[in-house]
Amino acid sequence: MNQTPPSLNPSALGFSMPAEWFPHEATWMAWPRDEELWVGNQLEPTRREFAKFINLLAKHERVELLVADKECEEDAKRRLTGNIRFHSIDYSDVWLRDSGPIFVTNAAGENLITDWEFNGWGNKYDSAPDNRIPQAVARFLGATAVSPGIVMEGGSLDGNGAGVILTTRQCLLSPERNPSLSPEDIEQALRLHLGITKIIWLGDGLENDHTDGHIDTITRFTAPNTIVTCVCEDRSDPNHAFMQANLEILRSATNTHGKPFSIVELPLPANRLELEGERLPPTYANFYICNGAVIVPQYNDPNDARALEILAPLFPGRAVIGSPGRALITGGGSFHCVTQQQPVGPMWRQI
């Protein structure tokens, strides 16, 4: 594998990926655009859900919102209130967890941007405009951006801020992402650029997830030694076997000190959702942790309230809030997928 020179490896410079519950300076998002991207006339209902989510989020931290054109900006400003800054930039879609920058932080609290390649989830969609987003964010912030040179999406990784990340083989070993890289190559890239010391590999994600099994739809850290993971109670559903296999891996996983994790089971929505005959991948695991709150997608489903009840004790000091996500899931994701946190602290500019 071609490696970045050691002087440009964030881990060698003392940087690592903080956990999502670490304090945020802001959250980066992009306003939904283009009817053609939202099959089934879902743009308007998605914008309503976006507005509700952003207005909740902006009560807790600043939102840095990308707007693609004048229509996007005017529409967003009509619907939104609170601590929001607007940035005009071209982009295709809203999934900034995957196309946006991944911030890493050093012991002094300084931040550095890692700019991974984004190829539309394995060349499924045109990704050229979205692949430029991290550099645009770096320009907005006057920040340094280090480019590892390999494909990686933020939604494929979830970290505990103590050297461990979760991921899936289905996604990271997809032949359409980095066909020339072995698992060992990928692990090395994560160590060099995100400061990771241990990687827990799960198997498959949800059925018909176009991201090829992103971890943030199934399994998340809620504390350094606590993991919440999806389970499917319907044994006839293909997701049952996928989730059960992942659960067994997690039960035998350990942290960097060799200690087991506390594993909490989180049900998937009970009802099957479809769009034009295609199954959608709704999940409560795609919650977003912001300053003071955790915002959880709701689907008008029998398991909505149950999911909130399970998650609430895992986040002491934060309000666990449900917000509608049934229209947003028609695009394939939810609240975590459309957000990218910027940690508190100044940007590091020594490179």
mmCIF file with all atom_site columns, C-alpha atoms in Angstrom, residues 175-315:
data_model
loop_
_atom_site.group_PDB
_atom_site.id
_atom_site.type_symbol
_atom_site.label_atom_id
_atom_site.label_alt_id
_atom_site.label_comp_id
_atom_site.label_asym_id
_atom_site.label_entity_id
_atom_site.label_seq_id
_atom_site.pdbx_PDB_ins_code
_atom_site.Cartn_x
_atom_site.Cartn_y
_atom_site.Cartn_z
_atom_site.occupancy
_atom_site.B_iso_or_equiv
_atom_site.pdbx_formal_charge
_atom_site.auth_seq_id
_atom_site.auth_comp_id
_atom_site.auth_asym_id
_atom_site.auth_atom_id
_atom_site.pdbx_PDB_model_num
ATOM 1   C CA . PRO A 1 175 ? -14.281 -4.787  -4.199 1.00 0.00 ? 175 PRO A CA 1
ATOM 2   C CA . GLU A 1 176 ? -15.702 -1.524  -5.560 1.00 0.00 ? 176 GLU A CA 1
ATOM 3   C CA . ARG A 1 177 ? -13.978 0.569   -2.912 1.00 0.00 ? 177 ARG A CA 1
ATOM 4   C CA . ASN A 1 178 ? -10.334 -0.413  -2.523 1.00 0.00 ? 178 ASN A CA 1
ATOM 5   C CA . PRO A 1 179 ? -9.842  -3.558  -4.626 1.00 0.00 ? 179 PRO A CA 1
ATOM 6   C CA . SER A 1 180 ? -6.062  -3.535  -4.318 1.00 0.00 ? 180 SER A CA 1
ATOM 7   C CA . LEU A 1 181 ? -6.022  -3.309  -0.518 1.00 0.00 ? 181 LEU A CA 1
ATOM 8   C CA . SER A 1 182 ? -6.037  -6.216  1.920  1.00 0.00 ? 182 SER A CA 1
ATOM 9   C CA . PRO A 1 183 ? -7.759  -6.041  5.319  1.00 0.00 ? 183 PRO A CA 1
ATOM 10  C CA . GLU A 1 184 ? -4.315  -5.472  6.815  1.00 0.00 ? 184 GLU A CA 1
ATOM 11  C CA . ASP A 1 185 ? -3.735  -2.513  4.460  1.00 0.00 ? 185 ASP A CA 1
ATOM 12  C CA . ILE A 1 186 ? -7.050  -0.976  5.485  1.00 0.00 ? 186 ILE A CA 1
ATOM 13  C CA . GLU A 1 187 ? -6.318  -1.475  9.165  1.00 0.00 ? 187 GLU A CA 1
ATOM 14  C CA . GLN A 1 188 ? -2.949  0.212   8.710  1.00 0.00 ? 188 GLN A CA 1
ATOM 15  C CA . ALA A 1 189 ? -4.565  3.212   7.010  1.00 0.00 ? 189 ALA A CA 1
ATOM 16  C CA . LEU A 1 190 ? -7.017  3.570   9.902  1.00 0.00 ? 190 LEU A CA 1
ATOM 17  C CA . ARG A 1 191 ? -4.195  3.392   12.417 1.00 0.00 ? 191 ARG A CA 1
ATOM 18  C CA . LEU A 1 192 ? -2.081  5.956   10.584 1.00 0.00 ? 192 LEU A CA 1
ATOM 19  C CA . HIS A 1 193 ? -4.806  8.496   9.899  1.00 0.00 ? 193 HIS A CA 1
ATOM 20  C CA . LEU A 1 194 ? -7.350  8.032   12.703 1.00 0.00 ? 194 LEU A CA 1
ATOM 21  C CA . GLY A 1 195 ? -5.072  6.916   15.523 1.00 0.00 ? 195 GLY A CA 1
ATOM 22  C CA . ILE A 1 196 ? -6.883  3.607   15.969 1.00 0.00 ? 196 ILE A CA 1
ATOM 23  C CA . THR A 1 197 ? -5.249  0.788   17.937 1.00 0.00 ? 197 THR A CA 1
ATOM 24  C CA . LYS A 1 198 ? -7.934  -1.911  17.682 1.00 0.00 ? 198 LYS A CA 1
ATOM 25  C CA . ILE A 1 199 ? -10.550 -2.760  15.037 1.00 0.00 ? 199 ILE A CA 1
ATOM 26  C CA . ILE A 1 200 ? -13.600 -4.957  15.621 1.00 0.00 ? 200 ILE A CA 1
ATOM 27  C CA . TRP A 1 201 ? -14.799 -6.454  12.339 1.00 0.00 ? 201 TRP A CA 1
ATOM 28  C CA . LEU A 1 202 ? -18.480 -7.368  12.123 1.00 0.00 ? 202 LEU A CA 1
ATOM 29  C CA . GLY A 1 203 ? -19.983 -9.185  9.144  1.00 0.00 ? 203 GLY A CA 1
ATOM 30  C CA . ASP A 1 204 ? -23.010 -7.868  7.254  1.00 0.00 ? 204 ASP A CA 1
ATOM 31  C CA . GLY A 1 205 ? -25.306 -4.911  7.628  1.00 0.00 ? 205 GLY A CA 1
ATOM 32  C CA . LEU A 1 206 ? -29.011 -4.580  6.914  1.00 0.00 ? 206 LEU A CA 1
ATOM 33  C CA . GLU A 1 207 ? -30.684 -6.114  3.907  1.00 0.00 ? 207 GLU A CA 1
ATOM 34  C CA . ASN A 1 208 ? -30.834 -3.736  0.939  1.00 0.00 ? 208 ASN A CA 1
ATOM 35  C CA . ASP A 1 209 ? -28.592 -1.112  2.510  1.00 0.00 ? 209 ASP A CA 1
ATOM 36  C CA . HIS A 1 210 ? -26.995 0.567   -0.516 1.00 0.00 ? 210 HIS A CA 1
ATOM 37  C CA . THR A 1 211 ? -23.957 1.510   1.585  1.00 0.00 ? 211 THR A CA 1
ATOM 38  C CA . ASP A 1 212 ? -23.056 -2.200  1.773  1.00 0.00 ? 212 ASP A CA 1
ATOM 39  C CA . GLY A 1 213 ? -23.464 -2.521  5.501  1.00 0.00 ? 213 GLY A CA 1
ATOM 40  C CA . HIS A 1 214 ? -22.470 0.724   7.168  1.00 0.00 ? 214 HIS A CA 1
ATOM 41  C CA . ILE A 1 215 ? -21.830 0.203   10.866 1.00 0.00 ? 215 ILE A CA 1
ATOM 42  C CA . ASP A 1 216 ? -23.822 3.290   11.864 1.00 0.00 ? 216 ASP A CA 1
ATOM 43  C CA . THR A 1 217 ? -27.046 1.579   10.808 1.00 0.00 ? 217 THR A CA 1
ATOM 44  C CA . ILE A 1 218 ? -26.536 -1.432  13.070 1.00 0.00 ? 218 ILE A CA 1
ATOM 45  C CA . THR A 1 219 ? -23.992 -1.045  15.901 1.00 0.00 ? 219 THR A CA 1
ATOM 46  C CA . ARG A 1 220 ? -22.772 1.993   17.855 1.00 0.00 ? 220 ARG A CA 1
ATOM 47  C CA . PHE A 1 221 ? -20.668 2.885   20.846 1.00 0.00 ? 221 PHE A CA 1
ATOM 48  C CA . THR A 1 222 ? -22.608 4.822   23.484 1.00 0.00 ? 222 THR A CA 1
ATOM 49  C CA . ALA A 1 223 ? -19.689 4.965   25.957 1.00 0.00 ? 223 ALA A CA 1
ATOM 50  C CA . PRO A 1 224 ? -16.089 3.735   25.843 1.00 0.00 ? 224 PRO A CA 1
ATOM 51  C CA . ASN A 1 225 ? -17.096 0.251   26.998 1.00 0.00 ? 225 ASN A CA 1
ATOM 52  C CA . THR A 1 226 ? -20.766 0.103   25.991 1.00 0.00 ? 226 THR A CA 1
ATOM 53  C CA . ILE A 1 227 ? -22.055 -0.976  22.587 1.00 0.00 ? 227 ILE A CA 1
ATOM 54  C CA . VAL A 1 228 ? -25.656 -0.920  21.401 1.00 0.00 ? 228 VAL A CA 1
ATOM 55  C CA . THR A 1 229 ? -26.393 -3.299  18.538 1.00 0.00 ? 229 THR A CA 1
ATOM 56  C CA . CYS A 1 230 ? -29.476 -4.051  16.457 1.00 0.00 ? 230 CYS A CA 1
ATOM 57  C CA . VAL A 1 231 ? -31.364 -7.303  16.731 1.00 0.00 ? 231 VAL A CA 1
ATOM 58  C CA . CYS A 1 232 ? -34.170 -8.577  14.512 1.00 0.00 ? 232 CYS A CA 1
ATOM 59  C CA . GLU A 1 233 ? -36.867 -10.476 16.388 1.00 0.00 ? 233 GLU A CA 1
ATOM 60  C CA . ASP A 1 234 ? -38.479 -11.946 13.250 1.00 0.00 ? 234 ASP A CA 1
ATOM 61  C CA . ARG A 1 235 ? -36.588 -15.173 12.562 1.00 0.00 ? 235 ARG A CA 1
ATOM 62  C CA . SER A 1 236 ? -37.959 -15.305 9.004  1.00 0.00 ? 236 SER A CA 1
ATOM 63  C CA . ASP A 1 237 ? -36.352 -11.946 8.174  1.00 0.00 ? 237 ASP A CA 1
ATOM 64  C CA . PRO A 1 238 ? -32.874 -12.137 6.561  1.00 0.00 ? 238 PRO A CA 1
ATOM 65  C CA . ASN A 1 239 ? -31.775 -9.426  8.987  1.00 0.00 ? 239 ASN A CA 1
ATOM 66  C CA . HIS A 1 240 ? -32.237 -11.844 11.888 1.00 0.00 ? 240 HIS A CA 1
ATOM 67  C CA . ALA A 1 241 ? -29.264 -14.005 10.880 1.00 0.00 ? 241 ALA A CA 1
ATOM 68  C CA . PHE A 1 242 ? -27.093 -10.988 9.985  1.00 0.00 ? 242 PHE A CA 1
ATOM 69  C CA . MET A 1 243 ? -27.717 -9.262  13.302 1.00 0.00 ? 243 MET A CA 1
ATOM 70  C CA . GLN A 1 244 ? -27.358 -12.463 15.340 1.00 0.00 ? 244 GLN A CA 1
ATOM 71  C CA . ALA A 1 245 ? -23.963 -13.197 13.797 1.00 0.00 ? 245 ALA A CA 1
ATOM 72  C CA . ASN A 1 246 ? -22.786 -9.690  14.663 1.00 0.00 ? 246 ASN A CA 1
ATOM 73  C CA . LEU A 1 247 ? -24.121 -10.046 18.204 1.00 0.00 ? 247 LEU A CA 1
ATOM 74  C CA . GLU A 1 248 ? -22.041 -13.173 18.738 1.00 0.00 ? 248 GLU A CA 1
ATOM 75  C CA . ILE A 1 249 ? -18.880 -11.371 17.547 1.00 0.00 ? 249 ILE A CA 1
ATOM 76  C CA . LEU A 1 250 ? -19.549 -8.507  19.938 1.00 0.00 ? 250 LEU A CA 1
ATOM 77  C CA . ARG A 1 251 ? -20.119 -10.814 22.896 1.00 0.00 ? 251 ARG A CA 1
ATOM 78  C CA . SER A 1 252 ? -16.561 -12.107 22.531 1.00 0.00 ? 252 SER A CA 1
ATOM 79  C CA . ALA A 1 253 ? -14.949 -8.735  21.670 1.00 0.00 ? 253 ALA A CA 1
ATOM 80  C CA . THR A 1 254 ? -12.675 -6.909  24.103 1.00 0.00 ? 254 THR A CA 1
ATOM 81  C CA . ASN A 1 255 ? -11.319 -3.400  24.500 1.00 0.00 ? 255 ASN A CA 1
ATOM 82  C CA . THR A 1 256 ? -7.667  -2.386  24.348 1.00 0.00 ? 256 THR A CA 1
ATOM 83  C CA . HIS A 1 257 ? -7.208  -3.675  27.914 1.00 0.00 ? 257 HIS A CA 1
ATOM 84  C CA . GLY A 1 258 ? -8.693  -7.075  27.136 1.00 0.00 ? 258 GLY A CA 1
ATOM 85  C CA . LYS A 1 259 ? -11.947 -6.355  28.982 1.00 0.00 ? 259 LYS A CA 1
ATOM 86  C CA . PRO A 1 260 ? -15.336 -7.311  27.467 1.00 0.00 ? 260 PRO A CA 1
ATOM 87  C CA . PHE A 1 261 ? -17.833 -4.671  26.431 1.00 0.00 ? 261 PHE A CA 1
ATOM 88  C CA . SER A 1 262 ? -21.314 -4.214  27.841 1.00 0.00 ? 262 SER A CA 1
ATOM 89  C CA . ILE A 1 263 ? -23.644 -5.140  24.951 1.00 0.00 ? 263 ILE A CA 1
ATOM 90  C CA . VAL A 1 264 ? -27.156 -3.662  24.747 1.00 0.00 ? 264 VAL A CA 1
ATOM 91  C CA . GLU A 1 265 ? -29.648 -5.050  22.232 1.00 0.00 ? 265 GLU A CA 1
ATOM 92  C CA . LEU A 1 266 ? -31.723 -2.574  20.220 1.00 0.00 ? 266 LEU A CA 1
ATOM 93  C CA . PRO A 1 267 ? -34.675 -3.827  18.155 1.00 0.00 ? 267 PRO A CA 1
ATOM 94  C CA . LEU A 1 268 ? -35.108 -2.918  14.532 1.00 0.00 ? 268 LEU A CA 1
ATOM 95  C CA . PRO A 1 269 ? -38.425 -1.326  13.555 1.00 0.00 ? 269 PRO A CA 1
ATOM 96  C CA . ALA A 1 270 ? -41.164 -3.943  13.567 1.00 0.00 ? 270 ALA A CA 1
ATOM 97  C CA . ASN A 1 271 ? -42.771 -2.886  10.297 1.00 0.00 ? 271 ASN A CA 1
ATOM 98  C CA . ARG A 1 272 ? -41.210 -3.447  6.905  1.00 0.00 ? 272 ARG A CA 1
ATOM 99  C CA . LEU A 1 273 ? -40.885 -0.225  4.889  1.00 0.00 ? 273 LEU A CA 1
ATOM 100 C CA . GLU A 1 274 ? -40.683 -0.208  1.099  1.00 0.00 ? 274 GLU A CA 1
ATOM 101 C CA . LEU A 1 275 ? -40.382 2.345   -1.692 1.00 0.00 ? 275 LEU A CA 1
ATOM 102 C CA . GLU A 1 276 ? -41.543 1.309   -5.155 1.00 0.00 ? 276 GLU A CA 1
ATOM 103 C CA . GLY A 1 277 ? -41.212 -2.354  -4.223 1.00 0.00 ? 277 GLY A CA 1
ATOM 104 C CA . GLU A 1 278 ? -37.702 -1.999  -2.756 1.00 0.00 ? 278 GLU A CA 1
ATOM 105 C CA . ARG A 1 279 ? -37.056 -2.662  0.904  1.00 0.00 ? 279 ARG A CA 1
ATOM 106 C CA . LEU A 1 280 ? -35.741 0.263   2.942  1.00 0.00 ? 280 LEU A CA 1
ATOM 107 C CA . PRO A 1 281 ? -33.274 -0.097  5.863  1.00 0.00 ? 281 PRO A CA 1
ATOM 108 C CA . PRO A 1 282 ? -34.909 1.792   8.774  1.00 0.00 ? 282 PRO A CA 1
ATOM 109 C CA . THR A 1 283 ? -32.998 1.578   12.050 1.00 0.00 ? 283 THR A CA 1
ATOM 110 C CA . TYR A 1 284 ? -32.863 3.308   15.424 1.00 0.00 ? 284 TYR A CA 1
ATOM 111 C CA . ALA A 1 285 ? -29.088 2.881   15.556 1.00 0.00 ? 285 ALA A CA 1
ATOM 112 C CA . ASN A 1 286 ? -28.687 5.843   13.218 1.00 0.00 ? 286 ASN A CA 1
ATOM 113 C CA . PHE A 1 287 ? -29.140 8.286   16.091 1.00 0.00 ? 287 PHE A CA 1
ATOM 114 C CA . TYR A 1 288 ? -26.980 11.410  16.337 1.00 0.00 ? 288 TYR A CA 1
ATOM 115 C CA . ILE A 1 289 ? -25.178 12.389  19.547 1.00 0.00 ? 289 ILE A CA 1
ATOM 116 C CA . CYS A 1 290 ? -24.915 16.175  19.887 1.00 0.00 ? 290 CYS A CA 1
ATOM 117 C CA . ASN A 1 291 ? -24.085 18.475  22.785 1.00 0.00 ? 291 ASN A CA 1
ATOM 118 C CA . GLY A 1 292 ? -26.752 17.790  25.397 1.00 0.00 ? 292 GLY A CA 1
ATOM 119 C CA . ALA A 1 293 ? -28.991 15.477  23.365 1.00 0.00 ? 293 ALA A CA 1
ATOM 120 C CA . VAL A 1 294 ? -29.293 12.314  21.315 1.00 0.00 ? 294 VAL A CA 1
ATOM 121 C CA . ILE A 1 295 ? -31.738 12.564  18.417 1.00 0.00 ? 295 ILE A CA 1
ATOM 122 C CA . VAL A 1 296 ? -33.253 9.246   17.325 1.00 0.00 ? 296 VAL A CA 1
ATOM 123 C CA . PRO A 1 297 ? -35.188 8.589   14.091 1.00 0.00 ? 297 PRO A CA 1
ATOM 124 C CA . GLN A 1 298 ? -38.816 7.545   14.475 1.00 0.00 ? 298 GLN A CA 1
ATOM 125 C CA . TYR A 1 299 ? -40.876 5.724   11.843 1.00 0.00 ? 299 TYR A CA 1
ATOM 126 C CA . ASN A 1 300 ? -44.439 5.649   13.182 1.00 0.00 ? 300 ASN A CA 1
ATOM 127 C CA . ASP A 1 301 ? -43.590 2.096   14.229 1.00 0.00 ? 301 ASP A CA 1
ATOM 128 C CA . PRO A 1 302 ? -44.573 -0.026  17.258 1.00 0.00 ? 302 PRO A CA 1
ATOM 129 C CA . ASN A 1 303 ? -40.913 -0.121  18.348 1.00 0.00 ? 303 ASN A CA 1
ATOM 130 C CA . ASP A 1 304 ? -40.370 3.670   18.283 1.00 0.00 ? 304 ASP A CA 1
ATOM 131 C CA . ALA A 1 305 ? -41.039 4.262   21.977 1.00 0.00 ? 305 ALA A CA 1
ATOM 132 C CA . ARG A 1 306 ? -39.235 1.068   22.981 1.00 0.00 ? 306 ARG A CA 1
ATOM 133 C CA . ALA A 1 307 ? -36.082 2.209   21.201 1.00 0.00 ? 307 ALA A CA 1
ATOM 134 C CA . LEU A 1 308 ? -36.121 5.518   23.077 1.00 0.00 ? 308 LEU A CA 1
ATOM 135 C CA . GLU A 1 309 ? -36.588 3.690   26.377 1.00 0.00 ? 309 GLU A CA 1
ATOM 136 C CA . ILE A 1 310 ? -33.575 1.455   25.682 1.00 0.00 ? 310 ILE A CA 1
ATOM 137 C CA . LEU A 1 311 ? -31.328 4.321   24.588 1.00 0.00 ? 311 LEU A CA 1
ATOM 138 C CA . ALA A 1 312 ? -32.237 6.836   27.319 1.00 0.00 ? 312 ALA A CA 1
ATOM 139 C CA . PRO A 1 313 ? -30.264 5.194   30.188 1.00 0.00 ? 313 PRO A CA 1
ATOM 140 C CA . LEU A 1 314 ? -27.185 4.883   27.963 1.00 0.00 ? 314 LEU A CA 1
ATOM 141 C CA . PHE A 1 315 ? -26.766 8.667   27.731 1.00 0.00 ? 315 PHE A CA 1
#
